[in-house]
Short mmCIF file of N, CA and C in Angstrom, two decimals:
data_model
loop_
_atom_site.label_atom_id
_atom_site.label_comp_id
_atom_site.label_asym_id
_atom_site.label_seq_id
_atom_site.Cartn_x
_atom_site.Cartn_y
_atom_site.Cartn_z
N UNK A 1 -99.63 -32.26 97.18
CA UNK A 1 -100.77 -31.85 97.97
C UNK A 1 -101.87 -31.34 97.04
N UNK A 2 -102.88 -31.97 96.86
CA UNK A 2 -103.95 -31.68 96.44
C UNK A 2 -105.42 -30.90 97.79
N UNK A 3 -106.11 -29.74 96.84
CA UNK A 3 -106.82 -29.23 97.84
C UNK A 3 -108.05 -30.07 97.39
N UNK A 4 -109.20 -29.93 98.02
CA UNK A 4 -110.67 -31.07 97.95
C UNK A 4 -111.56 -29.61 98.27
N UNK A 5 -110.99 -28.25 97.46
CA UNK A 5 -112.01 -27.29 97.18
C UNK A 5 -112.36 -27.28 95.81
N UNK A 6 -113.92 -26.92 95.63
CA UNK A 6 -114.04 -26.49 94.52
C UNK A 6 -114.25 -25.01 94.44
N UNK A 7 -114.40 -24.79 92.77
CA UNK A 7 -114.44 -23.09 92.97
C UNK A 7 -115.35 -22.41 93.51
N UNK A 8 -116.43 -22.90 93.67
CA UNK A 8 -117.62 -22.25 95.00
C UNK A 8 -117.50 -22.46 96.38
N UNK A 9 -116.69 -23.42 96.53
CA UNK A 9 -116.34 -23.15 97.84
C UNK A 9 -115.52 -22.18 98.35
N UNK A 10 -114.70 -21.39 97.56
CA UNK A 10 -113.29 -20.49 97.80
C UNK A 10 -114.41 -19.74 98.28
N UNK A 11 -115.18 -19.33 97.20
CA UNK A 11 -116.13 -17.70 97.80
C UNK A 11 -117.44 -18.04 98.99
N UNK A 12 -117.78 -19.64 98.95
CA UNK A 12 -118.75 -19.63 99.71
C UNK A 12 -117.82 -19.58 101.33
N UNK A 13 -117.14 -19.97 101.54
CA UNK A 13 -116.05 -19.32 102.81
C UNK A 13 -115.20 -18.06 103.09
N UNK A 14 -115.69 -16.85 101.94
CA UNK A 14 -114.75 -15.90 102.29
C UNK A 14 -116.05 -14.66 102.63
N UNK A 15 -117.14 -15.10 101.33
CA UNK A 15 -118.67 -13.91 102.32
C UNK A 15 -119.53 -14.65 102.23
N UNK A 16 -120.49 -14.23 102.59
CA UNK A 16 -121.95 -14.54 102.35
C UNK A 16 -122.67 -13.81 101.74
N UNK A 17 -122.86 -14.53 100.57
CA UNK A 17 -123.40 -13.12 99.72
C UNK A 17 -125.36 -13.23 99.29
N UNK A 18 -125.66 -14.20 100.30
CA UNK A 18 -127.43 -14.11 100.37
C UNK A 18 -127.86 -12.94 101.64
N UNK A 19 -126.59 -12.97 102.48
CA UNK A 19 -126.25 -11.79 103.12
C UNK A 19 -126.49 -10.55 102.61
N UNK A 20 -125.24 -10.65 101.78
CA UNK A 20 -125.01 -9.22 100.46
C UNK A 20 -126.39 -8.65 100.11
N UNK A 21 -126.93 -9.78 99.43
CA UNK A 21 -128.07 -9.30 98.52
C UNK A 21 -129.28 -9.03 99.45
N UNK A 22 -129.03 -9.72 100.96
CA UNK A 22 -130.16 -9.17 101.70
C UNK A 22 -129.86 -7.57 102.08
N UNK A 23 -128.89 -7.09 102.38
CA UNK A 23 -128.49 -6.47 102.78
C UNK A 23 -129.09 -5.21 101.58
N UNK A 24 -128.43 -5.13 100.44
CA UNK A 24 -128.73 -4.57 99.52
C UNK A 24 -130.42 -3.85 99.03
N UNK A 25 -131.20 -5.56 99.28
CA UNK A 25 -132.47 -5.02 99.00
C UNK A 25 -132.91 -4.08 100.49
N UNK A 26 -132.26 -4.18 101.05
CA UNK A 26 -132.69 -3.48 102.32
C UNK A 26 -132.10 -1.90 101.99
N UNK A 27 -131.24 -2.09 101.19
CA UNK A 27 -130.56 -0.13 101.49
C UNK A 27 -131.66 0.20 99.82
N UNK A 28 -132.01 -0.61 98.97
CA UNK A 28 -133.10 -0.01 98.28
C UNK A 28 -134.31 0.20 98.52
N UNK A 29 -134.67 -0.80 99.40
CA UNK A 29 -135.67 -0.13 100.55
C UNK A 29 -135.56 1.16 101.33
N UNK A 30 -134.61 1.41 101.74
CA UNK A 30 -134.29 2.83 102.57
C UNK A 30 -134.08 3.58 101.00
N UNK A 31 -133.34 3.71 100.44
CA UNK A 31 -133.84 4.76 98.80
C UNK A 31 -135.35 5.12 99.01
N UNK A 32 -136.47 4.12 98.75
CA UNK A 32 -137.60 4.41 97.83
C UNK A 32 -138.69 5.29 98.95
N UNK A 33 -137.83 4.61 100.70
CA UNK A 33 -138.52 5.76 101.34
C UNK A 33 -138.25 6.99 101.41
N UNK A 34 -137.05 6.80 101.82
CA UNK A 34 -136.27 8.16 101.80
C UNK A 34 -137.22 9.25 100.68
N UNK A 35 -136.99 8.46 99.32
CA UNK A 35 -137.81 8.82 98.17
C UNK A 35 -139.30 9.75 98.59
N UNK A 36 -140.19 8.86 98.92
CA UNK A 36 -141.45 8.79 99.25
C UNK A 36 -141.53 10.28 100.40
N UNK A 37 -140.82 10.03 100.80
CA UNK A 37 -140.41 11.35 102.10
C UNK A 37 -140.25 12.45 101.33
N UNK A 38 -139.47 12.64 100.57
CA UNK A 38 -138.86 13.69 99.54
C UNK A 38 -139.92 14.31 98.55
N UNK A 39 -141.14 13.17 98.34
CA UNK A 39 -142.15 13.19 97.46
C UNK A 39 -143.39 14.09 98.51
N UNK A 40 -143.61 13.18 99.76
CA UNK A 40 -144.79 14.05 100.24
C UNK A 40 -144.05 15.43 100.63
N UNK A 41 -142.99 15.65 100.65
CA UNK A 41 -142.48 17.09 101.33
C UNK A 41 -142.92 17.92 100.18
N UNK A 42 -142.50 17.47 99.11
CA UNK A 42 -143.26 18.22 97.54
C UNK A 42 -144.28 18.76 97.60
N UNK A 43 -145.06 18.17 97.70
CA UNK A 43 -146.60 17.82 97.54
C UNK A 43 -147.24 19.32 98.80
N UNK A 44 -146.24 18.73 99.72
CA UNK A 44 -146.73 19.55 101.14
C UNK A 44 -146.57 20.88 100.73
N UNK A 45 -145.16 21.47 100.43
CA UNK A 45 -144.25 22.45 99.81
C UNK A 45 -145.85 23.11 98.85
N UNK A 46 -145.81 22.28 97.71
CA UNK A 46 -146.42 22.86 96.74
C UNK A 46 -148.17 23.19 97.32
N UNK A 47 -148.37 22.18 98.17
CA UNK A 47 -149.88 22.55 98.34
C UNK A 47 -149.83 24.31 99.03
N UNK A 48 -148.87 24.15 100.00
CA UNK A 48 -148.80 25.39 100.68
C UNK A 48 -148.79 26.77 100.16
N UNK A 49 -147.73 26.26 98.95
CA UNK A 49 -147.42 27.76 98.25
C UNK A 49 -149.30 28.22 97.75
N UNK A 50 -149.42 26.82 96.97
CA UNK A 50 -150.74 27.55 96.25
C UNK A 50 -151.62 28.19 96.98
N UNK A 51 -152.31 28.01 98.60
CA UNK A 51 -152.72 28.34 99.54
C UNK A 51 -152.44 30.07 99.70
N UNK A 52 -150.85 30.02 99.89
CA UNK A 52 -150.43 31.14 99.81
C UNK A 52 -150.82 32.23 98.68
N UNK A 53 -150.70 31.50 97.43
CA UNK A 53 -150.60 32.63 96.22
C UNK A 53 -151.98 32.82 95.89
N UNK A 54 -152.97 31.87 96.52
CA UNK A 54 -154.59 32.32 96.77
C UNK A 54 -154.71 33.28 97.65
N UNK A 55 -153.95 32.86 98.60
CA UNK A 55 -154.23 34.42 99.68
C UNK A 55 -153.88 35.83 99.14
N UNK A 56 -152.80 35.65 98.75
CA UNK A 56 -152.28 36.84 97.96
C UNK A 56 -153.07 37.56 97.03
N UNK A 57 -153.80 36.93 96.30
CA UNK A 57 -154.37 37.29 95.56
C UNK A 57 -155.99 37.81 95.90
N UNK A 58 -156.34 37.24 96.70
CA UNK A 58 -157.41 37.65 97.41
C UNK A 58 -157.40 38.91 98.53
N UNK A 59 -156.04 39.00 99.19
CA UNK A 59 -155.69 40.27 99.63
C UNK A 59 -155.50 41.51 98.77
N UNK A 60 -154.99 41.23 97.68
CA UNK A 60 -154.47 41.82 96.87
C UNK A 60 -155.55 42.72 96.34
N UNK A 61 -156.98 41.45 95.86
CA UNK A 61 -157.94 42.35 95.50
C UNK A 61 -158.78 43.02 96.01
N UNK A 62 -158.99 42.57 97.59
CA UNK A 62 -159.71 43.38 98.19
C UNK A 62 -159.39 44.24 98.62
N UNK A 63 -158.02 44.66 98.60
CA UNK A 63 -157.49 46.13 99.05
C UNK A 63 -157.49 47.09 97.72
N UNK A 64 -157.24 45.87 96.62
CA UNK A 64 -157.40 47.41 95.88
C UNK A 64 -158.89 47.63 95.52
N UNK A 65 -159.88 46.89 95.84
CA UNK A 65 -161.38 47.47 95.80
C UNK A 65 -161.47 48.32 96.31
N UNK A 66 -160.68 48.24 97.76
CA UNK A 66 -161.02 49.23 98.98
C UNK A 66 -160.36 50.71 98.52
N UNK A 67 -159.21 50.88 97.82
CA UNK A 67 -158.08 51.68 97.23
C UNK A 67 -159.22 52.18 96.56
N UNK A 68 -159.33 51.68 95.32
CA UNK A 68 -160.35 52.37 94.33
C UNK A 68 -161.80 52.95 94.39
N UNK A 69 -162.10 52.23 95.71
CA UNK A 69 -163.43 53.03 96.56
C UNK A 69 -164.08 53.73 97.58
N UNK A 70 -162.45 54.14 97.95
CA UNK A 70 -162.69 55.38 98.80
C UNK A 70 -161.74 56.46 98.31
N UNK A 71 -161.82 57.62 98.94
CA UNK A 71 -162.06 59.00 99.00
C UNK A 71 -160.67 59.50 98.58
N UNK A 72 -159.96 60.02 99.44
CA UNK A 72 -158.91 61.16 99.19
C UNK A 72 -157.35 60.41 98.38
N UNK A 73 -156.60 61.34 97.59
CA UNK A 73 -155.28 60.61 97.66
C UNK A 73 -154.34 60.41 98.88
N UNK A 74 -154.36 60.72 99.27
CA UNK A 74 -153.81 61.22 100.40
C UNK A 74 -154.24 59.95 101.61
N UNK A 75 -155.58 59.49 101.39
CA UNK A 75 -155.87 58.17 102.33
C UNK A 75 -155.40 57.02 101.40
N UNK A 76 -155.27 56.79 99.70
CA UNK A 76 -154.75 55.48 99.20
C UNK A 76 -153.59 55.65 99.54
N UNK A 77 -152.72 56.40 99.47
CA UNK A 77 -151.27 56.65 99.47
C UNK A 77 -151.03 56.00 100.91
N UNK A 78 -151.59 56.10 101.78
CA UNK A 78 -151.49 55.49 102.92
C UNK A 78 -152.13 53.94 103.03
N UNK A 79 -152.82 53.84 102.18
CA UNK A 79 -153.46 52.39 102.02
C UNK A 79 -152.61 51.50 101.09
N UNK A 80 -151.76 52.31 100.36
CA UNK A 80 -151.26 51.26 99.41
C UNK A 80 -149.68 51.47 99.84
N UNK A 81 -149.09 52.25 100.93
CA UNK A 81 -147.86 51.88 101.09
C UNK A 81 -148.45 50.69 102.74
N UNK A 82 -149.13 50.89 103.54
CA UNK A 82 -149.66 49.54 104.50
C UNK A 82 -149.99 48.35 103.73
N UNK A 83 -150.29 48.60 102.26
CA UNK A 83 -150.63 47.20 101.31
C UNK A 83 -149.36 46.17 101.48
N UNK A 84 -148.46 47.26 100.54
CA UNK A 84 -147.35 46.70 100.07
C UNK A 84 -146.39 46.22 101.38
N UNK A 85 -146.38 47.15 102.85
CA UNK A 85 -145.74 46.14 104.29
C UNK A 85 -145.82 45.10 104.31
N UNK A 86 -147.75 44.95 104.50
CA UNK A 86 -148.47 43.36 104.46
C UNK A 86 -147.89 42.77 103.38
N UNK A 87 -147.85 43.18 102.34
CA UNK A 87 -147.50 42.54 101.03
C UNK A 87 -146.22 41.18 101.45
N UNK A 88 -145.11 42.32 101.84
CA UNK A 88 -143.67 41.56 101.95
C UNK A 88 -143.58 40.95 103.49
N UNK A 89 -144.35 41.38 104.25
CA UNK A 89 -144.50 40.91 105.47
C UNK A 89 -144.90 39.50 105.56
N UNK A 90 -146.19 39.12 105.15
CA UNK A 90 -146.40 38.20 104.62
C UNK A 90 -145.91 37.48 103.54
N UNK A 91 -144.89 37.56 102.62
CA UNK A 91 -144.13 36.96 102.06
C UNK A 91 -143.24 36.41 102.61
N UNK A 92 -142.12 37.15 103.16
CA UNK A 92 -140.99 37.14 104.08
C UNK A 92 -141.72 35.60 105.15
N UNK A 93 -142.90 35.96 105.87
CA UNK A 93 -143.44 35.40 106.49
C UNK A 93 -143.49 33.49 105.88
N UNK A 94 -144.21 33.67 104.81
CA UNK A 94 -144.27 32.67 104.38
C UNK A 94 -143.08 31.73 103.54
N UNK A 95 -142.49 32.64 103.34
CA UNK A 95 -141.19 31.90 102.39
C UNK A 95 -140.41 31.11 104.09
N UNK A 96 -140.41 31.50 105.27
CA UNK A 96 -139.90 30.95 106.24
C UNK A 96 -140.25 29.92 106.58
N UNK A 97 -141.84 29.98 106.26
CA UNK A 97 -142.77 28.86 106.74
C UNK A 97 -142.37 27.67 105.53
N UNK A 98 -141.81 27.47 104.17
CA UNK A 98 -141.68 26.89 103.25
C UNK A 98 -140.34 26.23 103.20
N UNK A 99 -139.60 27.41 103.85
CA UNK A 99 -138.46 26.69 103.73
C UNK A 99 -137.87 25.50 105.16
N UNK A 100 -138.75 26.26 105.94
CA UNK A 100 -138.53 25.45 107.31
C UNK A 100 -139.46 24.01 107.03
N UNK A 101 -140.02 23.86 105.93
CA UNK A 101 -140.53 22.45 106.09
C UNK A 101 -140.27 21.88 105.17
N UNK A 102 -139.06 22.67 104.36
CA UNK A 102 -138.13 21.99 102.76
C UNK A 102 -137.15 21.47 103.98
N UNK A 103 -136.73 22.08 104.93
CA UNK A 103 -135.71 21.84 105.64
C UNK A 103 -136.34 20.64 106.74
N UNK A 104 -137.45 20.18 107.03
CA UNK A 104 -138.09 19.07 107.96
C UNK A 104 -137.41 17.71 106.77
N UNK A 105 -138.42 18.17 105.58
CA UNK A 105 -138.39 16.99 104.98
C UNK A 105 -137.14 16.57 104.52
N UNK A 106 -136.33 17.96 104.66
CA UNK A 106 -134.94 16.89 104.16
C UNK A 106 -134.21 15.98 105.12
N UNK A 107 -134.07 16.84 106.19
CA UNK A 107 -133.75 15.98 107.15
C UNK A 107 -134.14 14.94 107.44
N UNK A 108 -135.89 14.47 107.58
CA UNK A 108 -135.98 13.37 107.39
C UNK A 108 -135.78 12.32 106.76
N UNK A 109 -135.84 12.56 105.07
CA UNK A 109 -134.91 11.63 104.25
C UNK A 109 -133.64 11.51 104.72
N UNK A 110 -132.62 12.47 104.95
CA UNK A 110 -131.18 12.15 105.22
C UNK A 110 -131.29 10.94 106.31
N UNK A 111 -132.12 11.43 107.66
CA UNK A 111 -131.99 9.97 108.72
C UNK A 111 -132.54 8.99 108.11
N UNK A 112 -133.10 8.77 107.15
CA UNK A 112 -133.81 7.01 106.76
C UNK A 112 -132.52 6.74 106.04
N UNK A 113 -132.00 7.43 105.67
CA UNK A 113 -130.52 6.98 104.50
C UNK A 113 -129.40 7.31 105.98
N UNK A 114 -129.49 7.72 106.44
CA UNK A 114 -127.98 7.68 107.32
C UNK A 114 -128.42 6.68 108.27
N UNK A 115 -129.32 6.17 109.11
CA UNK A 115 -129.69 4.97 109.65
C UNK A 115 -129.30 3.77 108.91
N UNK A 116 -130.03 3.81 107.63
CA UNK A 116 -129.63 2.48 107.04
C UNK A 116 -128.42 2.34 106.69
N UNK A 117 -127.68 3.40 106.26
CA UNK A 117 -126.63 3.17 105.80
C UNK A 117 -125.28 2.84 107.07
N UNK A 118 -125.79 3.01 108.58
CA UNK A 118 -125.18 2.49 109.68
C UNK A 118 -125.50 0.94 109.88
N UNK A 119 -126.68 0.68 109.60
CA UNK A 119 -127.02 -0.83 109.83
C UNK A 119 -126.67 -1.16 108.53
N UNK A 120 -126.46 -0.80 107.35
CA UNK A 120 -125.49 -1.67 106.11
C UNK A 120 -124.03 -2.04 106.96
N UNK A 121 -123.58 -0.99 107.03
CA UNK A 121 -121.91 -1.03 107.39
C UNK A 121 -121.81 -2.68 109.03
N UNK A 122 -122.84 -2.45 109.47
CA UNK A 122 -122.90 -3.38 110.43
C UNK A 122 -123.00 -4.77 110.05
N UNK A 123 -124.13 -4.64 109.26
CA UNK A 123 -124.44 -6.02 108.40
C UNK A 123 -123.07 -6.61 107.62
N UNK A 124 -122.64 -5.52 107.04
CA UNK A 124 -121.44 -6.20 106.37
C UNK A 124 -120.31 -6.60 107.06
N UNK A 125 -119.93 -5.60 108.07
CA UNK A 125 -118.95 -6.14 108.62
C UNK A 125 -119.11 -7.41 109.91
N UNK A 126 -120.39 -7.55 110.03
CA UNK A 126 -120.97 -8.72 110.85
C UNK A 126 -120.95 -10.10 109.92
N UNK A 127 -120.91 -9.81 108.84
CA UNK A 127 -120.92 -10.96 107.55
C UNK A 127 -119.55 -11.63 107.81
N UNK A 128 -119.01 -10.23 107.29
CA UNK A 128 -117.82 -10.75 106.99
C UNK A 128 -116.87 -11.74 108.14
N UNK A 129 -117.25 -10.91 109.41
CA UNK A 129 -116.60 -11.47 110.74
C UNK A 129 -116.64 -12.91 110.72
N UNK A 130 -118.05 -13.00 110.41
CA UNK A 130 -118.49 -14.26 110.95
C UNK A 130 -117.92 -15.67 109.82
N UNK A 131 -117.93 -15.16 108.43
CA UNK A 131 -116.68 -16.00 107.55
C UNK A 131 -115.27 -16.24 108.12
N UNK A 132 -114.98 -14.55 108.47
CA UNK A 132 -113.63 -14.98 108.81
C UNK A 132 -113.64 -16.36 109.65
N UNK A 133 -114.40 -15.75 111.52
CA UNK A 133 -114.39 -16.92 112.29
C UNK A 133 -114.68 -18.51 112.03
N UNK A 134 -115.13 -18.31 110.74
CA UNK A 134 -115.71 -19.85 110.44
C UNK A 134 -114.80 -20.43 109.89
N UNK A 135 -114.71 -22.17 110.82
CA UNK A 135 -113.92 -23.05 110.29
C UNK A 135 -113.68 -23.39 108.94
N UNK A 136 -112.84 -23.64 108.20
CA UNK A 136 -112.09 -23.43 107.56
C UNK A 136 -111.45 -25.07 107.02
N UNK A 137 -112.12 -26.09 105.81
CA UNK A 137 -111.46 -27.32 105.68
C UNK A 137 -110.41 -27.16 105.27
N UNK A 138 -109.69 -28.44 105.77
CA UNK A 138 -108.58 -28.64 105.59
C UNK A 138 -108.26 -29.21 104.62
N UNK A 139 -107.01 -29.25 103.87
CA UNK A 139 -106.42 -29.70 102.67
C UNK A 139 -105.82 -31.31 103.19
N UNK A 140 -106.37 -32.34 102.27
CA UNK A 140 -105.88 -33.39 102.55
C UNK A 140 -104.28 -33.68 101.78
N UNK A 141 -103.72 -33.87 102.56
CA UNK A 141 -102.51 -34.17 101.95
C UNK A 141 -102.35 -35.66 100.89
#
């Protein structure tokens, strides 16, 4: 008994691998967004802080103008422990606001990668099915 396969035929009947490689450029596609997602969350992250550490600093100095140009100790002492509330108040404040949108953007990358990576597992095992089901030549005796 001789078989009438050659060696590309063994593998061209067991996957499809223009499949594969479609499949593939598709989950590096989901990477570079995912990516891109991860990148503007940066960007967002970082623009914000600086926003912030301008404010800060601009609060910062106009209270202590105000500190250094008025009257009693007894009224800074009260101006510079209400400074320092605002101070951490607004910190506290803002570190929530930073992290709750470190925490948007991650999540959003995770669903572009956990989506695709459900429609990979589909693709492949839809590949594969469909080899299995496929007829299959026969060996001439």
């Amino acid at each position: 008994m001789t078989a009438n396969y050659n060696f590309a035929e063994i593998f061209k009947n067991t996957f499809d691998f223009n499949q594969l490689f479609s499949t593939q450029r598709r989950n590096i596609e989901a990477i570079s967004e995912a990516n891109q997602v991860v990148a503007e969350g940066a960007q967002a992250i970082s623009r914000r802080q600086a926003e912030v550490i301008r404010e800060g600093v601009e609060d910062v100095l106009k209270a202590s103008k105000d500190i250094l140009t008025s009257g009693t100790p007894e009224t800074n002492l009260t101006k510079q422990s209400e400074l320092a509330k605002s101070i951490f108040e607004t910190a506290l404040a803002n570190l929530r606001e930073i992290s709750e949108t470190a925490t948007k953007f991650s999540f959003e990358a995770f669903d572009v990668l956990n989506k695709r990576a459900a429609e990979s597992l589909e693709e492949i095992s839809s590949a594969a099915g469909s080899r299995a089901s496929a007829p299959k030549k026969k060996a001439s005796a």
